[in-house]
Short mmCIF file of N, CA, C and O in Angstrom, two decimals:
data_model
loop_
_atom_site.label_atom_id
_atom_site.label_comp_id
_atom_site.label_asym_id
_atom_site.label_seq_id
_atom_site.Cartn_x
_atom_site.Cartn_y
_atom_site.Cartn_z
N ASP A 1 -158.79 58.71 -125.36
CA ASP A 1 -159.06 59.60 -126.48
C ASP A 1 -160.31 59.17 -127.24
O ASP A 1 -161.23 59.95 -127.40
N GLN A 2 -160.34 57.94 -127.76
CA GLN A 2 -161.48 57.43 -128.53
C GLN A 2 -161.90 56.09 -127.94
O GLN A 2 -161.07 55.35 -127.41
N GLN A 3 -163.21 55.78 -128.08
CA GLN A 3 -163.66 54.47 -127.60
C GLN A 3 -164.98 54.07 -128.24
O GLN A 3 -165.73 54.91 -128.73
N GLN A 4 -165.22 52.78 -128.20
CA GLN A 4 -166.49 52.18 -128.62
C GLN A 4 -166.69 50.99 -127.69
O GLN A 4 -165.92 50.04 -127.70
N THR A 5 -167.71 51.03 -126.83
CA THR A 5 -167.89 50.01 -125.80
C THR A 5 -169.17 49.20 -125.96
O THR A 5 -169.46 48.35 -125.13
N GLN A 6 -169.94 49.44 -127.01
CA GLN A 6 -171.18 48.69 -127.23
C GLN A 6 -170.87 47.31 -127.80
O GLN A 6 -170.26 47.18 -128.85
N MET A 7 -171.29 46.27 -127.08
CA MET A 7 -171.00 44.88 -127.48
C MET A 7 -172.27 44.20 -127.97
O MET A 7 -173.28 44.20 -127.28
N LYS A 8 -172.21 43.63 -129.18
CA LYS A 8 -173.35 42.91 -129.75
C LYS A 8 -173.00 41.45 -130.02
O LYS A 8 -173.76 40.55 -129.75
N SER A 9 -171.80 41.21 -130.58
CA SER A 9 -171.39 39.86 -130.95
C SER A 9 -169.87 39.79 -130.98
O SER A 9 -169.19 40.74 -130.63
N ASN A 10 -169.34 38.62 -131.39
CA ASN A 10 -167.90 38.39 -131.45
C ASN A 10 -167.45 38.04 -132.86
O ASN A 10 -168.20 37.41 -133.60
N PHE A 11 -166.22 38.43 -133.17
CA PHE A 11 -165.58 38.03 -134.42
C PHE A 11 -164.41 37.12 -134.07
O PHE A 11 -163.55 37.50 -133.26
N ARG A 12 -164.39 35.93 -134.65
CA ARG A 12 -163.31 34.97 -134.37
C ARG A 12 -162.04 35.34 -135.11
O ARG A 12 -162.07 35.68 -136.29
N LEU A 13 -160.92 35.24 -134.39
CA LEU A 13 -159.60 35.54 -134.95
C LEU A 13 -158.75 34.28 -134.88
O LEU A 13 -158.54 33.74 -133.80
N TYR A 14 -158.29 33.81 -136.02
CA TYR A 14 -157.33 32.71 -136.08
C TYR A 14 -156.68 32.70 -137.46
O TYR A 14 -157.23 33.23 -138.41
N THR A 15 -155.53 32.13 -137.55
CA THR A 15 -154.68 32.06 -138.76
C THR A 15 -154.88 33.25 -139.69
O THR A 15 -154.26 34.28 -139.51
N ILE A 16 -155.76 33.12 -140.68
CA ILE A 16 -155.91 34.15 -141.69
C ILE A 16 -157.11 35.07 -141.44
O ILE A 16 -157.39 35.95 -142.24
N ARG A 17 -157.83 34.88 -140.34
CA ARG A 17 -158.97 35.76 -139.99
C ARG A 17 -158.47 36.87 -139.06
O ARG A 17 -158.19 36.62 -137.89
N TRP A 18 -158.37 38.07 -139.60
CA TRP A 18 -157.89 39.22 -138.86
C TRP A 18 -159.00 40.25 -138.70
O TRP A 18 -159.91 40.33 -139.53
N GLY A 19 -158.92 41.07 -137.66
CA GLY A 19 -159.86 42.15 -137.45
C GLY A 19 -159.17 43.49 -137.48
O GLY A 19 -158.00 43.61 -137.09
N GLY A 20 -159.87 44.52 -137.94
CA GLY A 20 -159.34 45.87 -137.97
C GLY A 20 -160.43 46.87 -137.58
O GLY A 20 -161.61 46.62 -137.83
N GLN A 21 -160.03 47.97 -136.98
CA GLN A 21 -160.96 49.03 -136.62
C GLN A 21 -160.32 50.38 -136.94
O GLN A 21 -159.24 50.68 -136.44
N SER A 22 -160.98 51.16 -137.77
CA SER A 22 -160.46 52.50 -138.04
C SER A 22 -160.92 53.46 -136.94
O SER A 22 -161.97 53.27 -136.33
N PHE A 23 -160.09 54.47 -136.69
CA PHE A 23 -160.42 55.47 -135.68
C PHE A 23 -159.70 56.77 -136.02
O PHE A 23 -158.72 56.76 -136.78
N ILE A 24 -160.20 57.85 -135.49
CA ILE A 24 -159.60 59.17 -135.71
C ILE A 24 -159.24 59.76 -134.36
O ILE A 24 -160.13 60.19 -133.61
N PRO A 25 -157.96 59.77 -134.01
CA PRO A 25 -157.55 60.32 -132.71
C PRO A 25 -157.61 61.85 -132.69
O PRO A 25 -157.50 62.49 -133.73
N MET A 26 -157.78 62.39 -131.51
CA MET A 26 -157.79 63.84 -131.33
C MET A 26 -156.56 64.31 -130.54
O MET A 26 -156.45 65.48 -130.22
N VAL A 27 -155.67 63.38 -130.22
CA VAL A 27 -154.44 63.71 -129.49
C VAL A 27 -153.25 63.42 -130.40
O VAL A 27 -153.41 62.79 -131.44
N ASN A 28 -152.05 63.84 -130.00
CA ASN A 28 -150.89 63.61 -130.87
C ASN A 28 -149.97 62.49 -130.39
O ASN A 28 -148.99 62.18 -131.03
N THR A 29 -150.31 61.88 -129.24
CA THR A 29 -149.51 60.78 -128.72
C THR A 29 -150.45 59.66 -128.24
O THR A 29 -151.34 59.93 -127.43
N LEU A 30 -150.24 58.45 -128.74
CA LEU A 30 -151.00 57.29 -128.26
C LEU A 30 -150.13 56.53 -127.27
O LEU A 30 -148.94 56.32 -127.51
N THR A 31 -150.75 56.11 -126.15
CA THR A 31 -149.98 55.46 -125.08
C THR A 31 -150.34 54.00 -124.85
O THR A 31 -149.50 53.22 -124.45
N ARG A 32 -151.61 53.65 -125.08
CA ARG A 32 -152.03 52.26 -124.89
C ARG A 32 -153.42 52.07 -125.49
O ARG A 32 -154.11 53.02 -125.80
N VAL A 33 -153.80 50.80 -125.64
CA VAL A 33 -155.10 50.43 -126.20
C VAL A 33 -155.69 49.31 -125.36
O VAL A 33 -154.96 48.45 -124.85
N GLU A 34 -157.01 49.32 -125.21
CA GLU A 34 -157.72 48.19 -124.63
C GLU A 34 -158.72 47.68 -125.67
O GLU A 34 -159.35 48.48 -126.36
N VAL A 35 -158.82 46.37 -125.80
CA VAL A 35 -159.84 45.77 -126.66
C VAL A 35 -160.65 44.79 -125.84
O VAL A 35 -160.16 44.17 -124.90
N TYR A 36 -161.93 44.67 -126.19
CA TYR A 36 -162.85 43.78 -125.48
C TYR A 36 -162.78 42.44 -126.19
O TYR A 36 -163.27 42.29 -127.32
N MET A 37 -162.14 41.47 -125.54
CA MET A 37 -161.86 40.21 -126.23
C MET A 37 -161.81 39.04 -125.26
O MET A 37 -161.91 39.20 -124.05
N GLY A 38 -161.61 37.86 -125.80
CA GLY A 38 -161.45 36.65 -125.02
C GLY A 38 -160.90 35.55 -125.91
O GLY A 38 -160.44 35.81 -127.02
N LYS A 39 -160.95 34.33 -125.40
CA LYS A 39 -160.48 33.19 -126.20
C LYS A 39 -161.36 31.97 -125.93
O LYS A 39 -162.04 31.89 -124.90
N THR A 40 -161.33 31.06 -126.87
CA THR A 40 -162.02 29.78 -126.76
C THR A 40 -161.01 28.69 -127.06
O THR A 40 -160.22 28.82 -128.00
N GLY A 41 -161.01 27.64 -126.26
CA GLY A 41 -160.05 26.56 -126.47
C GLY A 41 -158.66 26.99 -126.09
O GLY A 41 -158.47 27.78 -125.16
N SER A 42 -157.68 26.52 -126.84
CA SER A 42 -156.27 26.83 -126.58
C SER A 42 -155.60 27.35 -127.84
O SER A 42 -154.96 26.59 -128.58
N PRO A 43 -155.73 28.65 -128.12
CA PRO A 43 -155.05 29.18 -129.30
C PRO A 43 -153.55 28.91 -129.20
O PRO A 43 -152.95 29.16 -128.15
N PRO A 44 -152.92 28.39 -130.26
CA PRO A 44 -151.51 27.99 -130.19
C PRO A 44 -150.50 29.10 -130.39
O PRO A 44 -149.30 28.88 -130.22
N SER A 45 -150.96 30.30 -130.76
CA SER A 45 -150.04 31.39 -131.03
C SER A 45 -150.48 32.67 -130.32
O SER A 45 -151.63 32.79 -129.90
N ASP A 46 -149.55 33.60 -130.20
CA ASP A 46 -149.83 34.88 -129.55
C ASP A 46 -150.89 35.66 -130.33
O ASP A 46 -151.06 35.48 -131.54
N ILE A 47 -151.56 36.56 -129.62
CA ILE A 47 -152.43 37.54 -130.26
C ILE A 47 -151.60 38.82 -130.39
O ILE A 47 -150.86 39.18 -129.48
N VAL A 48 -151.70 39.47 -131.53
CA VAL A 48 -150.88 40.65 -131.82
C VAL A 48 -151.79 41.83 -132.15
O VAL A 48 -152.65 41.73 -133.03
N LEU A 49 -151.58 42.93 -131.43
CA LEU A 49 -152.29 44.17 -131.73
C LEU A 49 -151.31 45.15 -132.35
O LEU A 49 -150.22 45.37 -131.82
N SER A 50 -151.70 45.73 -133.48
CA SER A 50 -150.88 46.72 -134.16
C SER A 50 -151.69 47.98 -134.40
O SER A 50 -152.92 47.93 -134.50
N ILE A 51 -150.99 49.09 -134.51
CA ILE A 51 -151.60 50.33 -134.96
C ILE A 51 -150.92 50.69 -136.27
O ILE A 51 -149.69 50.64 -136.39
N ARG A 52 -151.74 51.02 -137.26
CA ARG A 52 -151.24 51.34 -138.60
C ARG A 52 -151.90 52.61 -139.12
O ARG A 52 -153.01 52.94 -138.72
N SER A 53 -151.23 53.27 -140.07
CA SER A 53 -151.85 54.41 -140.73
C SER A 53 -152.57 53.96 -142.01
O SER A 53 -153.31 54.73 -142.60
N ALA A 54 -152.37 52.73 -142.42
CA ALA A 54 -153.08 52.11 -143.54
C ALA A 54 -153.26 50.63 -143.21
O ALA A 54 -152.35 50.02 -142.66
N LEU A 55 -154.41 50.08 -143.55
CA LEU A 55 -154.67 48.68 -143.20
C LEU A 55 -153.61 47.72 -143.72
O LEU A 55 -153.23 46.77 -143.04
N THR A 56 -153.14 47.95 -144.92
CA THR A 56 -152.15 47.05 -145.50
C THR A 56 -150.73 47.60 -145.36
O THR A 56 -149.80 47.07 -145.94
N GLY A 57 -150.58 48.67 -144.57
CA GLY A 57 -149.27 49.28 -144.38
C GLY A 57 -148.48 48.67 -143.24
O GLY A 57 -148.89 47.70 -142.61
N ALA A 58 -147.34 49.29 -142.97
CA ALA A 58 -146.46 48.82 -141.90
C ALA A 58 -147.05 49.17 -140.53
O ALA A 58 -147.83 50.12 -140.40
N ASP A 59 -146.65 48.39 -139.54
CA ASP A 59 -147.08 48.67 -138.16
C ASP A 59 -146.33 49.90 -137.63
O ASP A 59 -145.11 49.98 -137.75
N LEU A 60 -147.08 50.83 -137.04
CA LEU A 60 -146.45 51.94 -136.33
C LEU A 60 -145.97 51.46 -134.97
O LEU A 60 -144.97 51.92 -134.45
N VAL A 61 -146.74 50.54 -134.41
CA VAL A 61 -146.39 49.88 -133.15
C VAL A 61 -147.09 48.53 -133.14
O VAL A 61 -148.14 48.37 -133.76
N SER A 62 -146.51 47.56 -132.47
CA SER A 62 -147.08 46.23 -132.40
C SER A 62 -146.72 45.61 -131.06
O SER A 62 -145.58 45.75 -130.60
N ILE A 63 -147.68 44.97 -130.43
CA ILE A 63 -147.43 44.30 -129.16
C ILE A 63 -148.21 42.99 -129.13
O ILE A 63 -149.33 42.91 -129.62
N SER A 64 -147.57 41.96 -128.59
CA SER A 64 -148.23 40.64 -128.55
C SER A 64 -148.45 40.20 -127.11
O SER A 64 -147.76 40.64 -126.19
N LYS A 65 -149.42 39.32 -126.97
CA LYS A 65 -149.72 38.69 -125.68
C LYS A 65 -149.88 37.20 -125.94
O LYS A 65 -150.39 36.79 -126.97
N THR A 66 -149.45 36.40 -124.97
CA THR A 66 -149.60 34.95 -125.09
C THR A 66 -151.05 34.56 -124.78
O THR A 66 -151.80 35.34 -124.18
N ALA A 67 -151.42 33.38 -125.19
CA ALA A 67 -152.78 32.89 -124.93
C ALA A 67 -153.09 32.88 -123.43
O ALA A 67 -154.22 33.14 -123.03
N SER A 68 -152.08 32.61 -122.60
CA SER A 68 -152.31 32.56 -121.15
C SER A 68 -152.65 33.93 -120.57
O SER A 68 -153.19 34.02 -119.47
N GLN A 69 -152.37 35.01 -121.30
CA GLN A 69 -152.68 36.37 -120.85
C GLN A 69 -154.08 36.83 -121.27
O GLN A 69 -154.49 37.92 -120.91
N ILE A 70 -154.79 36.00 -122.01
CA ILE A 70 -156.12 36.37 -122.52
C ILE A 70 -157.18 35.54 -121.78
O ILE A 70 -157.07 34.32 -121.70
N PRO A 71 -158.21 36.18 -121.24
CA PRO A 71 -159.24 35.47 -120.47
C PRO A 71 -160.14 34.61 -121.35
O PRO A 71 -160.26 34.84 -122.56
N THR A 72 -160.80 33.64 -120.73
CA THR A 72 -161.75 32.80 -121.44
C THR A 72 -163.15 33.41 -121.46
O THR A 72 -164.02 32.91 -122.15
N THR A 73 -163.36 34.47 -120.70
CA THR A 73 -164.60 35.23 -120.77
C THR A 73 -164.27 36.63 -121.26
O THR A 73 -163.19 37.14 -120.99
N ARG A 74 -165.20 37.24 -121.98
CA ARG A 74 -164.95 38.58 -122.52
C ARG A 74 -164.53 39.55 -121.43
O ARG A 74 -165.17 39.66 -120.40
N SER A 75 -163.44 40.27 -121.70
CA SER A 75 -162.91 41.27 -120.78
C SER A 75 -162.15 42.32 -121.57
O SER A 75 -161.74 42.08 -122.70
N TRP A 76 -161.91 43.46 -120.92
CA TRP A 76 -161.03 44.47 -121.51
C TRP A 76 -159.59 44.02 -121.30
O TRP A 76 -159.18 43.77 -120.18
N VAL A 77 -158.86 43.88 -122.38
CA VAL A 77 -157.46 43.46 -122.35
C VAL A 77 -156.60 44.64 -122.77
O VAL A 77 -156.82 45.22 -123.85
N GLU A 78 -155.63 44.97 -121.94
CA GLU A 78 -154.77 46.13 -122.21
C GLU A 78 -153.52 45.73 -123.00
O GLU A 78 -152.87 44.74 -122.69
N PHE A 79 -153.22 46.52 -124.02
CA PHE A 79 -151.99 46.41 -124.79
C PHE A 79 -151.24 47.72 -124.59
O PHE A 79 -151.59 48.75 -125.16
N ASP A 80 -150.23 47.68 -123.74
CA ASP A 80 -149.45 48.87 -123.41
C ASP A 80 -148.17 48.86 -124.24
O ASP A 80 -147.47 47.85 -124.30
N PHE A 81 -147.86 49.96 -124.88
CA PHE A 81 -146.71 50.04 -125.78
C PHE A 81 -145.97 51.34 -125.55
O PHE A 81 -146.48 52.25 -124.89
N SER A 82 -144.79 51.44 -126.12
CA SER A 82 -144.06 52.71 -126.08
C SER A 82 -144.87 53.76 -126.82
O SER A 82 -145.44 53.48 -127.88
N ASP A 83 -144.95 54.95 -126.27
CA ASP A 83 -145.76 56.01 -126.86
C ASP A 83 -145.37 56.24 -128.31
O ASP A 83 -144.19 56.19 -128.67
N ILE A 84 -146.39 56.50 -129.14
CA ILE A 84 -146.14 56.82 -130.55
C ILE A 84 -146.76 58.17 -130.87
O ILE A 84 -147.84 58.50 -130.39
N LEU A 85 -146.08 58.92 -131.71
CA LEU A 85 -146.59 60.21 -132.18
C LEU A 85 -147.44 59.98 -133.42
O LEU A 85 -147.04 59.24 -134.33
N ILE A 86 -148.60 60.61 -133.43
CA ILE A 86 -149.51 60.47 -134.57
C ILE A 86 -150.04 61.87 -134.92
O ILE A 86 -149.77 62.85 -134.23
N THR A 87 -150.83 61.95 -135.98
CA THR A 87 -151.40 63.21 -136.43
C THR A 87 -152.88 63.28 -136.03
O THR A 87 -153.68 62.49 -136.55
N PRO A 88 -153.25 64.17 -135.11
CA PRO A 88 -154.66 64.30 -134.73
C PRO A 88 -155.54 64.58 -135.95
O PRO A 88 -155.14 65.33 -136.85
N GLY A 89 -156.71 63.95 -136.00
CA GLY A 89 -157.64 64.15 -137.10
C GLY A 89 -157.42 63.25 -138.29
O GLY A 89 -158.23 63.24 -139.22
N SER A 90 -156.33 62.48 -138.29
CA SER A 90 -156.07 61.52 -139.38
C SER A 90 -156.62 60.15 -139.00
O SER A 90 -156.78 59.84 -137.83
N THR A 91 -156.89 59.33 -140.00
CA THR A 91 -157.41 57.99 -139.76
C THR A 91 -156.27 57.01 -139.49
O THR A 91 -155.27 57.00 -140.21
N TYR A 92 -156.47 56.19 -138.45
CA TYR A 92 -155.54 55.11 -138.11
C TYR A 92 -156.34 53.83 -137.93
O TYR A 92 -157.58 53.86 -137.90
N TYR A 93 -155.63 52.71 -137.82
CA TYR A 93 -156.29 51.41 -137.73
C TYR A 93 -155.69 50.58 -136.60
O TYR A 93 -154.47 50.49 -136.48
N LEU A 94 -156.56 49.97 -135.82
CA LEU A 94 -156.16 48.91 -134.91
C LEU A 94 -156.27 47.62 -135.71
O LEU A 94 -157.27 47.41 -136.40
N VAL A 95 -155.27 46.77 -135.63
CA VAL A 95 -155.32 45.46 -136.29
C VAL A 95 -155.04 44.42 -135.23
O VAL A 95 -154.07 44.51 -134.48
N LEU A 96 -155.92 43.42 -135.14
CA LEU A 96 -155.76 42.32 -134.19
C LEU A 96 -155.65 41.04 -135.00
O LEU A 96 -156.51 40.75 -135.84
N LYS A 97 -154.56 40.29 -134.76
CA LYS A 97 -154.31 39.10 -135.58
C LYS A 97 -153.56 38.05 -134.76
O LYS A 97 -153.01 38.32 -133.70
N THR A 98 -153.55 36.84 -135.29
CA THR A 98 -152.78 35.74 -134.73
C THR A 98 -152.38 34.84 -135.89
O THR A 98 -152.97 34.90 -136.97
N SER A 99 -151.38 34.00 -135.69
CA SER A 99 -150.90 33.18 -136.80
C SER A 99 -151.36 31.73 -136.75
O SER A 99 -151.12 30.97 -137.67
N GLY A 100 -152.01 31.33 -135.66
CA GLY A 100 -152.44 29.94 -135.55
C GLY A 100 -153.89 29.83 -135.11
O GLY A 100 -154.62 30.82 -135.06
N GLY A 101 -154.29 28.62 -134.79
CA GLY A 101 -155.64 28.38 -134.32
C GLY A 101 -156.55 27.85 -135.41
O GLY A 101 -156.15 27.65 -136.56
N ASN A 102 -157.80 27.62 -135.02
CA ASN A 102 -158.82 27.12 -135.93
C ASN A 102 -160.19 27.42 -135.33
O ASN A 102 -160.28 28.14 -134.33
N PHE A 103 -161.25 26.86 -135.90
CA PHE A 103 -162.61 27.17 -135.44
C PHE A 103 -162.90 26.65 -134.03
O PHE A 103 -163.94 26.95 -133.46
N MET A 104 -161.99 25.85 -133.45
CA MET A 104 -162.16 25.36 -132.08
C MET A 104 -161.22 26.05 -131.09
O MET A 104 -161.46 26.03 -129.89
N ASN A 105 -160.15 26.64 -131.57
CA ASN A 105 -159.13 27.28 -130.74
C ASN A 105 -158.82 28.66 -131.33
O ASN A 105 -158.04 28.78 -132.27
N PHE A 106 -159.46 29.68 -130.78
CA PHE A 106 -159.38 31.00 -131.39
C PHE A 106 -159.51 32.10 -130.34
O PHE A 106 -159.94 31.88 -129.21
N TYR A 107 -159.14 33.30 -130.74
CA TYR A 107 -159.41 34.51 -129.98
C TYR A 107 -160.68 35.12 -130.58
O TYR A 107 -161.04 34.82 -131.70
N TYR A 108 -161.33 35.99 -129.84
CA TYR A 108 -162.45 36.72 -130.42
C TYR A 108 -162.44 38.15 -129.93
O TYR A 108 -161.94 38.47 -128.86
N TRP A 109 -162.97 39.03 -130.78
CA TRP A 109 -163.02 40.47 -130.53
C TRP A 109 -164.47 40.88 -130.60
O TRP A 109 -165.14 40.64 -131.60
N GLY A 110 -164.97 41.50 -129.54
CA GLY A 110 -166.36 41.93 -129.49
C GLY A 110 -166.60 43.14 -130.39
O GLY A 110 -165.72 43.98 -130.57
N TYR A 111 -167.81 43.21 -130.94
CA TYR A 111 -168.17 44.36 -131.76
C TYR A 111 -169.62 44.75 -131.53
O TYR A 111 -170.43 43.95 -131.08
N GLY A 112 -169.92 46.00 -131.86
CA GLY A 112 -171.28 46.53 -131.75
C GLY A 112 -171.85 46.78 -133.13
O GLY A 112 -171.13 46.85 -134.12
N SER A 113 -173.19 46.94 -133.18
CA SER A 113 -173.86 47.18 -134.47
C SER A 113 -174.61 48.50 -134.44
O SER A 113 -174.85 49.08 -133.38
N GLY A 114 -174.98 48.97 -135.63
CA GLY A 114 -175.70 50.22 -135.73
C GLY A 114 -174.80 51.44 -135.70
O GLY A 114 -175.21 52.52 -135.28
N THR A 115 -173.56 51.28 -136.13
CA THR A 115 -172.57 52.37 -136.19
C THR A 115 -172.39 53.04 -134.83
O THR A 115 -172.57 54.24 -134.69
N PRO A 116 -171.99 52.30 -133.80
CA PRO A 116 -171.82 52.92 -132.48
C PRO A 116 -170.64 53.89 -132.39
O PRO A 116 -170.63 54.75 -131.52
N TYR A 117 -169.66 53.80 -133.30
CA TYR A 117 -168.53 54.73 -133.33
C TYR A 117 -168.57 55.43 -134.69
O TYR A 117 -168.28 54.81 -135.72
N ALA A 118 -168.90 56.71 -134.69
CA ALA A 118 -169.12 57.44 -135.94
C ALA A 118 -167.84 57.76 -136.71
O ALA A 118 -167.90 58.02 -137.91
N ASN A 119 -166.68 57.72 -136.06
CA ASN A 119 -165.43 58.13 -136.71
C ASN A 119 -164.61 56.97 -137.25
O ASN A 119 -163.40 57.10 -137.45
N GLY A 120 -165.25 55.84 -137.49
CA GLY A 120 -164.52 54.69 -138.03
C GLY A 120 -165.47 53.54 -138.29
O GLY A 120 -166.68 53.69 -138.20
N MET A 121 -164.89 52.38 -138.59
CA MET A 121 -165.70 51.20 -138.84
C MET A 121 -164.86 49.94 -138.66
O MET A 121 -163.64 49.99 -138.63
N ARG A 122 -165.59 48.83 -138.58
CA ARG A 122 -164.95 47.52 -138.49
C ARG A 122 -164.49 47.09 -139.88
O ARG A 122 -165.17 47.32 -140.88
N TRP A 123 -163.34 46.44 -139.90
CA TRP A 123 -162.80 45.83 -141.10
C TRP A 123 -162.44 44.38 -140.77
O TRP A 123 -162.04 44.10 -139.65
N SER A 124 -162.60 43.49 -141.71
CA SER A 124 -162.22 42.10 -141.51
C SER A 124 -161.44 41.61 -142.72
O SER A 124 -161.75 41.99 -143.85
N SER A 125 -160.44 40.77 -142.44
CA SER A 125 -159.70 40.12 -143.52
C SER A 125 -159.82 38.62 -143.31
O SER A 125 -159.62 38.12 -142.21
N PHE A 126 -160.13 37.93 -144.38
CA PHE A 126 -160.27 36.48 -144.32
C PHE A 126 -159.11 35.79 -145.03
O PHE A 126 -159.12 34.58 -145.24
N ILE A 127 -158.11 36.60 -145.42
CA ILE A 127 -156.91 36.06 -146.06
C ILE A 127 -155.65 36.75 -145.52
O ILE A 127 -154.79 37.21 -146.28
N GLY A 128 -155.56 36.83 -144.20
CA GLY A 128 -154.34 37.28 -143.55
C GLY A 128 -153.90 38.70 -143.83
O GLY A 128 -152.72 38.97 -143.92
N GLY A 129 -154.85 39.62 -143.96
CA GLY A 129 -154.51 41.02 -144.12
C GLY A 129 -154.18 41.46 -145.53
O GLY A 129 -153.80 42.61 -145.74
N ILE A 130 -154.31 40.58 -146.51
CA ILE A 130 -154.00 40.94 -147.89
C ILE A 130 -155.12 41.80 -148.48
O ILE A 130 -154.88 42.82 -149.12
N ILE A 131 -156.34 41.38 -148.27
CA ILE A 131 -157.53 42.12 -148.70
C ILE A 131 -158.43 42.31 -147.49
O ILE A 131 -158.62 41.37 -146.70
N TRP A 132 -158.99 43.51 -147.34
CA TRP A 132 -159.86 43.84 -146.21
C TRP A 132 -161.26 44.16 -146.71
O TRP A 132 -161.42 44.78 -147.77
N THR A 133 -162.26 43.75 -145.95
CA THR A 133 -163.66 44.06 -146.23
C THR A 133 -164.17 44.99 -145.15
O THR A 133 -163.99 44.73 -143.96
N GLN A 134 -164.82 46.08 -145.55
CA GLN A 134 -165.34 47.02 -144.57
C GLN A 134 -166.77 46.64 -144.16
O GLN A 134 -167.53 46.10 -144.96
N PHE A 135 -167.08 46.92 -142.92
CA PHE A 135 -168.41 46.70 -142.36
C PHE A 135 -168.85 48.02 -141.73
O PHE A 135 -168.70 48.21 -140.52
N PRO A 136 -169.40 48.96 -142.55
CA PRO A 136 -169.66 50.32 -142.08
C PRO A 136 -170.64 50.43 -140.92
O PRO A 136 -170.60 51.40 -140.18
N LYS A 137 -171.52 49.47 -140.74
CA LYS A 137 -172.51 49.56 -139.67
C LYS A 137 -172.09 48.84 -138.39
O LYS A 137 -172.87 48.69 -137.45
N PHE A 138 -170.83 48.40 -138.34
CA PHE A 138 -170.31 47.70 -137.17
C PHE A 138 -169.00 48.33 -136.72
O PHE A 138 -168.26 48.88 -137.53
N ASP A 139 -168.72 48.22 -135.43
CA ASP A 139 -167.47 48.72 -134.88
C ASP A 139 -166.99 47.77 -133.79
O ASP A 139 -167.78 47.37 -132.92
N PHE A 140 -165.70 47.42 -133.84
CA PHE A 140 -165.12 46.62 -132.78
C PHE A 140 -165.07 47.44 -131.49
O PHE A 140 -165.04 48.67 -131.52
N CYS A 141 -165.05 46.74 -130.36
CA CYS A 141 -164.96 47.38 -129.05
C CYS A 141 -163.50 47.72 -128.74
O CYS A 141 -162.65 46.84 -128.76
N PHE A 142 -163.25 48.99 -128.44
CA PHE A 142 -161.89 49.44 -128.18
C PHE A 142 -161.89 50.69 -127.30
O PHE A 142 -162.89 51.41 -127.24
N LYS A 143 -160.77 50.93 -126.68
CA LYS A 143 -160.51 52.17 -125.96
C LYS A 143 -159.09 52.59 -126.29
O LYS A 143 -158.16 51.81 -126.11
N ILE A 144 -158.93 53.81 -126.80
CA ILE A 144 -157.63 54.36 -127.17
C ILE A 144 -157.25 55.40 -126.12
O ILE A 144 -158.06 56.26 -125.79
N TYR A 145 -156.04 55.30 -125.61
CA TYR A 145 -155.55 56.27 -124.61
C TYR A 145 -154.40 57.06 -125.19
O TYR A 145 -153.56 56.52 -125.90
N GLY A 146 -154.37 58.34 -124.88
CA GLY A 146 -153.29 59.19 -125.37
C GLY A 146 -153.19 60.48 -124.59
O GLY A 146 -153.96 60.74 -123.67
N VAL A 147 -152.23 61.29 -125.00
CA VAL A 147 -152.02 62.60 -124.36
C VAL A 147 -151.81 63.65 -125.42
O VAL A 147 -151.48 63.35 -126.54
#
């Protein structure tokens, strides 16, 4: 349904460093998501992808993967979940987070610059999702699938 595949740099994800990407779906059912990501070192906790209707709201769906399921080189990683019904044309958020790690053992999410995805933007939280900062000229790499 929606995607942003332009890669410029990486955002590190660990403990309280979370990433978010807003998007506007054109379908009414989401089936799975792919994010362009990898890991460095040995992150001690799972990586969790959630879809939300508000950045600080409840998860509509959430799926986790262990560190062993994430490559050490950037790749498209699939998060397949039970289908969820959404409202086409409304804004939703991908949230990628983990509960452990540090500057030596972390996950990372690739992003592009120059507003490569016009229907959303990158968001980052440096305090575990309590407060989010928007980055309007950047977008995380993602692919949203739906019907």
